[in-house]
Short mmCIF file of C-alpha atoms in Angstrom, two decimals:
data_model
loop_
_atom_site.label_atom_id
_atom_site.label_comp_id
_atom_site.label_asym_id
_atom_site.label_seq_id
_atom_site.Cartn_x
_atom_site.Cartn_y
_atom_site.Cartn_z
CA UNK N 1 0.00 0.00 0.00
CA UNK N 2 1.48 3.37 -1.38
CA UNK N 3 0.71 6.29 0.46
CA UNK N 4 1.93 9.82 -0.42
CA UNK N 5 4.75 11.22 1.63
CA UNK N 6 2.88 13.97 3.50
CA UNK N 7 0.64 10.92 5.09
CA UNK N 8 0.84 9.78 8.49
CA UNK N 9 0.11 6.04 8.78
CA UNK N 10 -1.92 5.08 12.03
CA UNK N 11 1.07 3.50 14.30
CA UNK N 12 -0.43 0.50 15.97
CA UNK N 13 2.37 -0.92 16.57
CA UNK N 14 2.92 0.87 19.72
CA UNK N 15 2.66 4.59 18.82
CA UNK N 16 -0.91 5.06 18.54
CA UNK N 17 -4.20 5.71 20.89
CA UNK N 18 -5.02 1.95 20.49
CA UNK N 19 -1.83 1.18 22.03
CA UNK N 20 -2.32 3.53 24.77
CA UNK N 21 -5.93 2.51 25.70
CA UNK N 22 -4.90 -1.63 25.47
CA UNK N 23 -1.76 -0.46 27.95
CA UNK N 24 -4.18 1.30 30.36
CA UNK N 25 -6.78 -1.63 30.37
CA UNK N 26 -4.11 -4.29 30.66
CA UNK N 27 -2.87 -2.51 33.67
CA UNK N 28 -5.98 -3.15 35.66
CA UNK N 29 -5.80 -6.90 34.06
CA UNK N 30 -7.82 -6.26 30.68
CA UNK N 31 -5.64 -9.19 28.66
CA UNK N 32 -4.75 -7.27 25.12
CA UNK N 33 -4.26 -8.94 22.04
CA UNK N 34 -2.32 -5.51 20.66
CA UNK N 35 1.32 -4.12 21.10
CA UNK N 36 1.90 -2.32 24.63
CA UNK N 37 1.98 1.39 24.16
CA UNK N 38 5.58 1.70 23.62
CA UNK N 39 6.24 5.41 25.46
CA UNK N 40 7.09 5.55 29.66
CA UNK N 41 4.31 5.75 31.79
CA UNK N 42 4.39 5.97 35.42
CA UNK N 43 1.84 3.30 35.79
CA UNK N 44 3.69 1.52 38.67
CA UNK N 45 1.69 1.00 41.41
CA UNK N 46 -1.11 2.89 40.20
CA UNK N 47 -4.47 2.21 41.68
CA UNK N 48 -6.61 4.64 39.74
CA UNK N 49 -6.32 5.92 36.33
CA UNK N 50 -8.21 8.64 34.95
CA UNK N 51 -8.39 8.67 31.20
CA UNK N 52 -9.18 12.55 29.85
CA UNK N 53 -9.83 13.05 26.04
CA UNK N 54 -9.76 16.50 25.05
CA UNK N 55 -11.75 15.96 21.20
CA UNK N 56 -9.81 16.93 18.28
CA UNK N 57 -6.53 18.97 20.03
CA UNK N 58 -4.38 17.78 17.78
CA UNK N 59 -0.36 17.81 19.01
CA UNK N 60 0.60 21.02 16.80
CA UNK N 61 -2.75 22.78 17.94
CA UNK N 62 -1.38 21.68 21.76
CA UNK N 63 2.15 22.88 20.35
CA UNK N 64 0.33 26.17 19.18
CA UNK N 65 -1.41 27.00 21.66
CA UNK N 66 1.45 26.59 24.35
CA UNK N 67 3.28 29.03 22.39
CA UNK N 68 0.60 31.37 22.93
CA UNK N 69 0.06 31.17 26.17
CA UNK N 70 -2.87 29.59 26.34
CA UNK N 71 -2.47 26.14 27.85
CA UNK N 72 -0.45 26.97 31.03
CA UNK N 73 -1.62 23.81 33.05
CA UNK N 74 -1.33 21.27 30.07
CA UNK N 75 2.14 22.58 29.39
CA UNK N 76 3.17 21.63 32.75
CA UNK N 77 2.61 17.62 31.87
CA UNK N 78 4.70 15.65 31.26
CA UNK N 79 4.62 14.79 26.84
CA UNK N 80 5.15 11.26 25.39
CA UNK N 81 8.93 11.83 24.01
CA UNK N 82 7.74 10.24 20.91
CA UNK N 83 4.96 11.24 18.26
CA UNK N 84 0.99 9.14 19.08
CA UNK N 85 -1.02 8.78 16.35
CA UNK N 86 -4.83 8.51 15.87
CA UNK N 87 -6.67 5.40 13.99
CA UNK N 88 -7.81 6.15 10.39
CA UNK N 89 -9.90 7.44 9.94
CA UNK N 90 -8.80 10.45 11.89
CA UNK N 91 -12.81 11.17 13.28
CA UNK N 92 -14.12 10.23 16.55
CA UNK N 93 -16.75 7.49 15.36
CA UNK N 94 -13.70 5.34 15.11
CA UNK N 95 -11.60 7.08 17.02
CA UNK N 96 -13.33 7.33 20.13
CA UNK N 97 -14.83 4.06 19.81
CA UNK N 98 -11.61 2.73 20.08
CA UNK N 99 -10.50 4.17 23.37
CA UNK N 100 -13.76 3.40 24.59
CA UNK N 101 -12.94 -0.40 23.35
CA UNK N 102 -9.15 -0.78 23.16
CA UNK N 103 -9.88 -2.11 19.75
CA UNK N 104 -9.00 -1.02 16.24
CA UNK N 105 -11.35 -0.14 13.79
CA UNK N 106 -11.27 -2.96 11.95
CA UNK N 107 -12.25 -5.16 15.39
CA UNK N 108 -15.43 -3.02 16.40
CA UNK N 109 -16.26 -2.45 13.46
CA UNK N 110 -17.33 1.97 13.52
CA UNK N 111 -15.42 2.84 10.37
CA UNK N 112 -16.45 6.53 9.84
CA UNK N 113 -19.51 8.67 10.33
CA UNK N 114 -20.96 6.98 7.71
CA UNK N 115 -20.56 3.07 6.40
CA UNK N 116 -22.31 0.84 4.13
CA UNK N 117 -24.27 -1.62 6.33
CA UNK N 118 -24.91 -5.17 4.63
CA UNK N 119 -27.23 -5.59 7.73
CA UNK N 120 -29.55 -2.69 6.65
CA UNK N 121 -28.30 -2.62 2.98
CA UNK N 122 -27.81 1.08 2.88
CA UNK N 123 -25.31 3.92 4.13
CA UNK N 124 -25.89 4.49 7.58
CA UNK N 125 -25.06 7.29 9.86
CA UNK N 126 -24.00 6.08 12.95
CA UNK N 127 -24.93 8.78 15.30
CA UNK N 128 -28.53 8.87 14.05
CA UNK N 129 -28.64 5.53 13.08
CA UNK N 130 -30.31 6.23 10.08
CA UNK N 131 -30.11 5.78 5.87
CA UNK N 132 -27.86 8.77 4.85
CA UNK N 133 -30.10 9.28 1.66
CA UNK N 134 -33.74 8.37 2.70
CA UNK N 135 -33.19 8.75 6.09
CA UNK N 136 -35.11 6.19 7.64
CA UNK N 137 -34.36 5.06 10.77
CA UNK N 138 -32.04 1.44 11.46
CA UNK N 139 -34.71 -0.22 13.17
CA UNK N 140 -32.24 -2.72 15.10
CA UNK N 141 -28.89 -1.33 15.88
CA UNK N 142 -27.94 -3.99 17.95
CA UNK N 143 -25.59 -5.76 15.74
CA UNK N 144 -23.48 -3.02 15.78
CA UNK N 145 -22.00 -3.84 19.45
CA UNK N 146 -19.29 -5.85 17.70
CA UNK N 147 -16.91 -6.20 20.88
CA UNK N 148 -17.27 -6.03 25.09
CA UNK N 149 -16.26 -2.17 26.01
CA UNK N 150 -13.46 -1.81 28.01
CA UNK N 151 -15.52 -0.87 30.59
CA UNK N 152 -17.19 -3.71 31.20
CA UNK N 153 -14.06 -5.69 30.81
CA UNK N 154 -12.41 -3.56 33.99
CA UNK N 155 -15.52 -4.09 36.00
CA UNK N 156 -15.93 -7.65 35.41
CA UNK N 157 -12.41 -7.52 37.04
CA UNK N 158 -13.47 -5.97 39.96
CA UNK N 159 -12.09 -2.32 38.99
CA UNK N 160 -14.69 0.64 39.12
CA UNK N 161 -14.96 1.77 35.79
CA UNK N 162 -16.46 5.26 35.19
CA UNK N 163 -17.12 7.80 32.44
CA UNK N 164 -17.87 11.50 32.72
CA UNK N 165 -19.46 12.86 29.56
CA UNK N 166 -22.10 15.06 28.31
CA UNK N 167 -25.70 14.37 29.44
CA UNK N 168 -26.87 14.62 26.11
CA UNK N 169 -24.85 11.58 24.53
CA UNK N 170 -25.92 9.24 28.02
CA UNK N 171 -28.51 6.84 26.34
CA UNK N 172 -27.35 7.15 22.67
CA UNK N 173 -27.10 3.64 21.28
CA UNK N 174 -23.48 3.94 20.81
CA UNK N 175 -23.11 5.31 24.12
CA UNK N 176 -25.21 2.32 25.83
CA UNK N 177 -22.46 -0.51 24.53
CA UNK N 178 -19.31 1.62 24.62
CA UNK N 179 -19.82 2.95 27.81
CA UNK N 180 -21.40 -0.46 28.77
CA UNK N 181 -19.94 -1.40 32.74
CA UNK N 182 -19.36 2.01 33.34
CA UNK N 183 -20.67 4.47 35.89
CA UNK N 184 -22.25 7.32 33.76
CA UNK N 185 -21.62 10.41 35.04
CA UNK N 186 -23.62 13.05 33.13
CA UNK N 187 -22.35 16.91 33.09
CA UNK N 188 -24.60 19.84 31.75
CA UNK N 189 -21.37 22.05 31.90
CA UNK N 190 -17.34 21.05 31.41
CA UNK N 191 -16.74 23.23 34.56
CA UNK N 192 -18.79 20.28 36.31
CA UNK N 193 -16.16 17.96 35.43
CA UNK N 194 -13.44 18.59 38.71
CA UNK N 195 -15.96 17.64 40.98
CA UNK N 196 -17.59 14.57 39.07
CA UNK N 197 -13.66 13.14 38.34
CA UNK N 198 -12.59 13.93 42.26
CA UNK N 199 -16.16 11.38 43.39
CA UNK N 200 -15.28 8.85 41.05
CA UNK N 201 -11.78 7.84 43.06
CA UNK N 202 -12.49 5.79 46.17
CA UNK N 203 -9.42 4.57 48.34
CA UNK N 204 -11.19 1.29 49.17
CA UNK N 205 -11.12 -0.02 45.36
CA UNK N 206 -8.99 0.17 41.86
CA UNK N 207 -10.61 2.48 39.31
CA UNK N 208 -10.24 3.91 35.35
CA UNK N 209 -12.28 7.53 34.71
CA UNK N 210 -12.34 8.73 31.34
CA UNK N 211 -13.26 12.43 31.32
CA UNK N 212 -14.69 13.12 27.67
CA UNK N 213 -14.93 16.56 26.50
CA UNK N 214 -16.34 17.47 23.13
CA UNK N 215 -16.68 21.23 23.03
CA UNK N 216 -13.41 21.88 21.58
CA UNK N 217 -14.10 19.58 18.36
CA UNK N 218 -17.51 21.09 17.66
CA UNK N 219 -16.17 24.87 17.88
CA UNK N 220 -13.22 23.67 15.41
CA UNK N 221 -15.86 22.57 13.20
CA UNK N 222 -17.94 25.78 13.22
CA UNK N 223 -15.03 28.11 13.11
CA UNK N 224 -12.14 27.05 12.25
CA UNK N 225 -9.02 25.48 14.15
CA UNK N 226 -7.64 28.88 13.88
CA UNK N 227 -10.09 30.64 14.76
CA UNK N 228 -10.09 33.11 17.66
CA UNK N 229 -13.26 30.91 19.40
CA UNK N 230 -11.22 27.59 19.21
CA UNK N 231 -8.11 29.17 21.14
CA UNK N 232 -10.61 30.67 23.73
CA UNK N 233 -11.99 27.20 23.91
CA UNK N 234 -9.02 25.42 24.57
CA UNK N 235 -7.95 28.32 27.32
CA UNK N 236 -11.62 27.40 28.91
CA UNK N 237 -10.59 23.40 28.68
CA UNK N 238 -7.10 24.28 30.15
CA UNK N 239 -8.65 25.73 33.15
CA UNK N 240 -11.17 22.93 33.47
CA UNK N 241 -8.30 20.29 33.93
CA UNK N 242 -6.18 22.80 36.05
CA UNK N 243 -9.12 22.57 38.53
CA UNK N 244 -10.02 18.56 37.73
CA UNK N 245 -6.75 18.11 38.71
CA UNK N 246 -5.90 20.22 42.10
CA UNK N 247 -9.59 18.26 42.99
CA UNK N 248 -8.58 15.20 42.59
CA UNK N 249 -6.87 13.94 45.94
CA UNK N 250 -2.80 13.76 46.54
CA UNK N 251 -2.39 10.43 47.60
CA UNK N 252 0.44 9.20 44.90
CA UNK N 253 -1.48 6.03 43.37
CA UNK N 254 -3.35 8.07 40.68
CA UNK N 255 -2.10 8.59 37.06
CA UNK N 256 -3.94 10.92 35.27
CA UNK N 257 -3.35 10.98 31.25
CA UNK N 258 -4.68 13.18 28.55
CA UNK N 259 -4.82 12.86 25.08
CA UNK N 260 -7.24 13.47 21.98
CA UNK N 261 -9.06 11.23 19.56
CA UNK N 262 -7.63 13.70 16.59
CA UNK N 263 -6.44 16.49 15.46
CA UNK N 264 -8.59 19.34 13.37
CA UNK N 265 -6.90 20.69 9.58
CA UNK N 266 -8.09 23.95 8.29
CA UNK N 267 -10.79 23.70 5.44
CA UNK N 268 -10.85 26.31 3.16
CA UNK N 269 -14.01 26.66 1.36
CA UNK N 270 -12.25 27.02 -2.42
CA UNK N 271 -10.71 23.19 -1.57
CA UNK N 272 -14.18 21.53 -1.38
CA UNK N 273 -14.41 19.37 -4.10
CA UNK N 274 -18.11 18.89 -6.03
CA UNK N 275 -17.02 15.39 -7.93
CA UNK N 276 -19.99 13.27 -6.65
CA UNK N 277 -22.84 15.26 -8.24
CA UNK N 278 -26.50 13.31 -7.60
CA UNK N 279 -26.28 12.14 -11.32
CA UNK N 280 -22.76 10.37 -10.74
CA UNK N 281 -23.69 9.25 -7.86
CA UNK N 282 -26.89 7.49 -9.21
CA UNK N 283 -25.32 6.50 -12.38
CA UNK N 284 -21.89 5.44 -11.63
CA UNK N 285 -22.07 4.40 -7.54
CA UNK N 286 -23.98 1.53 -5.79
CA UNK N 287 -25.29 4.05 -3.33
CA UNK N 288 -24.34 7.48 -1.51
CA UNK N 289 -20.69 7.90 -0.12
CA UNK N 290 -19.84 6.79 2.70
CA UNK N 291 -17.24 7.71 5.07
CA UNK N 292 -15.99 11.07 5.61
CA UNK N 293 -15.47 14.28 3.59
CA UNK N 294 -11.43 13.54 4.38
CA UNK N 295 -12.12 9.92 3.62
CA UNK N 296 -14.10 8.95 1.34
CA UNK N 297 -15.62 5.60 0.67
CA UNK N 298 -17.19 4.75 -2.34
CA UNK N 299 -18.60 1.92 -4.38
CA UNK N 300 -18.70 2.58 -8.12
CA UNK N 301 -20.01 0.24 -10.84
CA UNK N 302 -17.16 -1.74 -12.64
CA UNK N 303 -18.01 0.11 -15.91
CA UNK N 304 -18.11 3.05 -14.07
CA UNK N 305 -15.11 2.52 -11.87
CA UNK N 306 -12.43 4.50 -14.58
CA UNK N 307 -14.64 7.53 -14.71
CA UNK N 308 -14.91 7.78 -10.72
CA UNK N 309 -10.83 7.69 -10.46
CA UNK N 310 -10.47 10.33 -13.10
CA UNK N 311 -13.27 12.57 -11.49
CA UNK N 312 -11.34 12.41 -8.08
CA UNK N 313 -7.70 11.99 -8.98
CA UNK N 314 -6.68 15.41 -9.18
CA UNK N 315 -7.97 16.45 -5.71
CA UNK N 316 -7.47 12.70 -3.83
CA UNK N 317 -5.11 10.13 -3.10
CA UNK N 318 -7.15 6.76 -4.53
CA UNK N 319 -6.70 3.27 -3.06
CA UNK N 320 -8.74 0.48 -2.70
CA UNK N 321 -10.45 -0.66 -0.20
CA UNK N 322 -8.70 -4.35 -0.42
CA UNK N 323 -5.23 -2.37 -0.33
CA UNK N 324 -6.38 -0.47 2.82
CA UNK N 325 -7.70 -3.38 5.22
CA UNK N 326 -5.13 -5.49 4.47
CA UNK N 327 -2.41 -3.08 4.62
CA UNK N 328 -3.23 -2.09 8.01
CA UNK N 329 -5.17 0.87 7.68
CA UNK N 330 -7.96 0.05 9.86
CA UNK N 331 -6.14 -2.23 12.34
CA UNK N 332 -3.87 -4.78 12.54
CA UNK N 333 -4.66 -7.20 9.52
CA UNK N 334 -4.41 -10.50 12.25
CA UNK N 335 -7.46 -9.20 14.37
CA UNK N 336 -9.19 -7.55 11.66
CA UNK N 337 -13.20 -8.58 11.53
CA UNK N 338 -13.49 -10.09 7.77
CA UNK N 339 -17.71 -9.00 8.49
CA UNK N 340 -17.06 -5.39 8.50
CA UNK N 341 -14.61 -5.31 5.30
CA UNK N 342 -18.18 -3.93 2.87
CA UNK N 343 -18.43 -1.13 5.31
CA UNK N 344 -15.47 0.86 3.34
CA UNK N 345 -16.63 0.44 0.48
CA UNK N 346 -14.44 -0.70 -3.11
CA UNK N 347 -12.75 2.54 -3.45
CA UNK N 348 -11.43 5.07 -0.58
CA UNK N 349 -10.35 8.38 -1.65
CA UNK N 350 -8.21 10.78 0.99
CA UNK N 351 -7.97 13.70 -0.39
CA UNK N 352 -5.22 16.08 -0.74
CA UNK N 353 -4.32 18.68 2.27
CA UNK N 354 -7.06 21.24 2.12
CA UNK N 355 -9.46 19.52 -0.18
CA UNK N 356 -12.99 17.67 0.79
CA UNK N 357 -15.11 15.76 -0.92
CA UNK N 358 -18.40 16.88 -1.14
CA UNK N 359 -21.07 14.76 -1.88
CA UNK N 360 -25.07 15.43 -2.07
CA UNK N 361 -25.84 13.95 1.56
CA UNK N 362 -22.75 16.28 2.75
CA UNK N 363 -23.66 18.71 5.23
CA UNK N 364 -23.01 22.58 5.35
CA UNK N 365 -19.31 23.47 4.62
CA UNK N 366 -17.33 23.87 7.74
CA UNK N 367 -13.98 25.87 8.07
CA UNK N 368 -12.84 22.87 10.30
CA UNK N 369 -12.65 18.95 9.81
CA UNK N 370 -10.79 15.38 10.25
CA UNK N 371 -10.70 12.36 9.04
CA UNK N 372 -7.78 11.86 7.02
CA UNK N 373 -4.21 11.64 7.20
CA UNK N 374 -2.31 14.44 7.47
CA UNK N 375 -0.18 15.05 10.76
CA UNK N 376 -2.85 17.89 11.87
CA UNK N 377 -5.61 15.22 11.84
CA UNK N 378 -3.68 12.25 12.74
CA UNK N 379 -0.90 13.41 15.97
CA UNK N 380 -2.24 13.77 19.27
CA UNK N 381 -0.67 14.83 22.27
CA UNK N 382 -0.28 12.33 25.29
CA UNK N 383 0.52 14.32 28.47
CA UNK N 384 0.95 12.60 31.94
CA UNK N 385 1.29 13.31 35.48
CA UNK N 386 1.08 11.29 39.02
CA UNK N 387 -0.63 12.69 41.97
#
């Protein structure tokens, strides 16, 4: 598999978030079928671990933003010497979901935003759980919980597990089996965060909190990485985990780690790319595109498949899907899940730095997005300290 040289490949062979969350899990006695996460970690003699996952702070936003000034408390943690990479695609359907399981993409099976489902026979979103072109609802989702959560893994091993999140994602479907053997702990506000983290760490038994905040992805999206609201953002989210931290008690066994799902590129508008008209798509594709706009996955017609790589081979790097699963991208090709191969599609396209396929099912541009491979969407920072 040929990728282009300003591509980061996912590094699960020790550099990447799955590494990191198999290394946490296995340290409360999760077994782990994947490489250890191969940076230091004072994990020795830790009794509780608490997990935070700042959404989409890439590691040169981090770098960025320490520059400016505006990350005072997450500068003072210790960095992995080393660069951490997200899963592809760089977007926190699979992303998250793979903290959440310490399991690649390919293993649970939550490719992208969107995937073709042979169980429904249509391009899903897997949010709303519904057909991306008609949508009507996926009337059983419960095929989709592919794998045990890590969760439930850690409590069935008599460590508390706990997760404190948004209230509005709490009884989500995807929520409900990722989260599954975990305490919810629902938040209105972020600022609510220090004091649901500090409850969640008991003396009399081992635990593992992951602290899940969101806002910083979403206001990337609306304005921009660059943007003047994302840098206040992440000033807000540094003095969130200032205070989560000086509330969480001194007593030496805690390591607390934070880290993101992905980073955030740019997006100008110019670099959208209009390619997958409604005609094409209708003529030329077995269905809408799935995926994401930085990752496309598509599944053209064999007589149509020349005229779909010419259409998208000046803005996109073009591979198929065969390459991709068995080169790694998704996982580790030994544990990959043969079952959820159809869910990328024939064809995946990446494009370029700065372009995005649009396609008719796309939403509203945004100024900010993820999902492929460049080292603004695919490094993440992984800070630690012991208290």
């Amino acid at each position: 598999m040929h990728l282009p040289p300003h591509a980061i490949r996912p590094d699960y062979a020790g550099g990447s978030v799955l590494n990191l969350a198999a290394t946490l899990g296995a340290h409360h006695g999760v077994p782990t079928h994947h490489a250890p996460y191969r940076h230091p970690l004072p994990l020795n003699g830790a009794r509780h671990v608490v997990l935070i996952v700042v959404d989409a702070l890439g590691a040169g936003q981090l770098r960025a933003a320490v520059t400016r000034g505006d990350a005072p408390t997450l500068a003072a943690l210790t960095p992995a010497p080393g660069p951490v990479t997200s899963v592809f695609p760089s977007t926190t359907m699979a992303a998250l979901t793979t903290i959440h399981t310490a399991r690649a993409p390919a293993e649970h099976g939550y490719l992208g935003l969107t995937v073709w489902l042979d169980e429904a026979q249509a391009v899903v979103n897997l949010i709303r759980l519904y057909d991306v072109y008609t949508h009507t609802p996926l009337e059983d989702a419960g095929f989709l919980a592919a794998v045990p959560s890590l969760y439930r893994q850690l409590h069935d091993r008599g460590v508390a597990a706990h997760v404190v999140m948004p209230a509005a994602y709490q009884h989500s479907v995807l929520t409900r089996w990722a989260c599954d053997g975990a305490e919810y702990h629902p938040y209105a506000q972020s600022e609510e965060t220090p004091e649901l983290t500090a409850a969640t760490l008991q003396p009399g038994q081992p635990s593992y909190t992951l602290v899940y905040f969101p806002e910083y992805d979403l206001i990337c999206h609306g304005s921009g990485p660059d943007s003047p609201e994302a840098h206040a953002e992440l000033r807000r989210t540094d003095r969130i985990v200032a205070d989560l931290l000086a509330a969480l008690p001194r007593t030496g066994d805690t390591l607390i780690v934070l880290t993101a799902d992905h980073g955030q590129s740019p997006q100008p508008p110019e670099g959208y790319v209009d390619a997958i008209t409604k005609k094409v798509m209708k003529t030329a594709l077995r269905g809408p595109v799935a995926g994401e706009e930085r990752a496309a996955y598509l599944r053209p017609y064999a007589e149509h498949a020349a005229e779909i790589e010419a259409l998208l081979a000046p803005h996109a790097t073009l591979l198929t899907a065969d390459d991709a699963w068995t080169g790694g991208l998704f996982g580790p090709p030994a544990h990959a899940e043969a079952r959820f191969r159809p869910r990328v599609g024939d064809l995946i396209a990446v494009p370029h730095p700065g372009h995005a396929i649009r396609r008719p099912t796309s939403p509203a541009p945004m100024p900010g997005l993820h999902g492929g491979w460049t080292a603004e969407e695919m490094l993440v920072p992984v800070l630690s300290v012991r208290l």
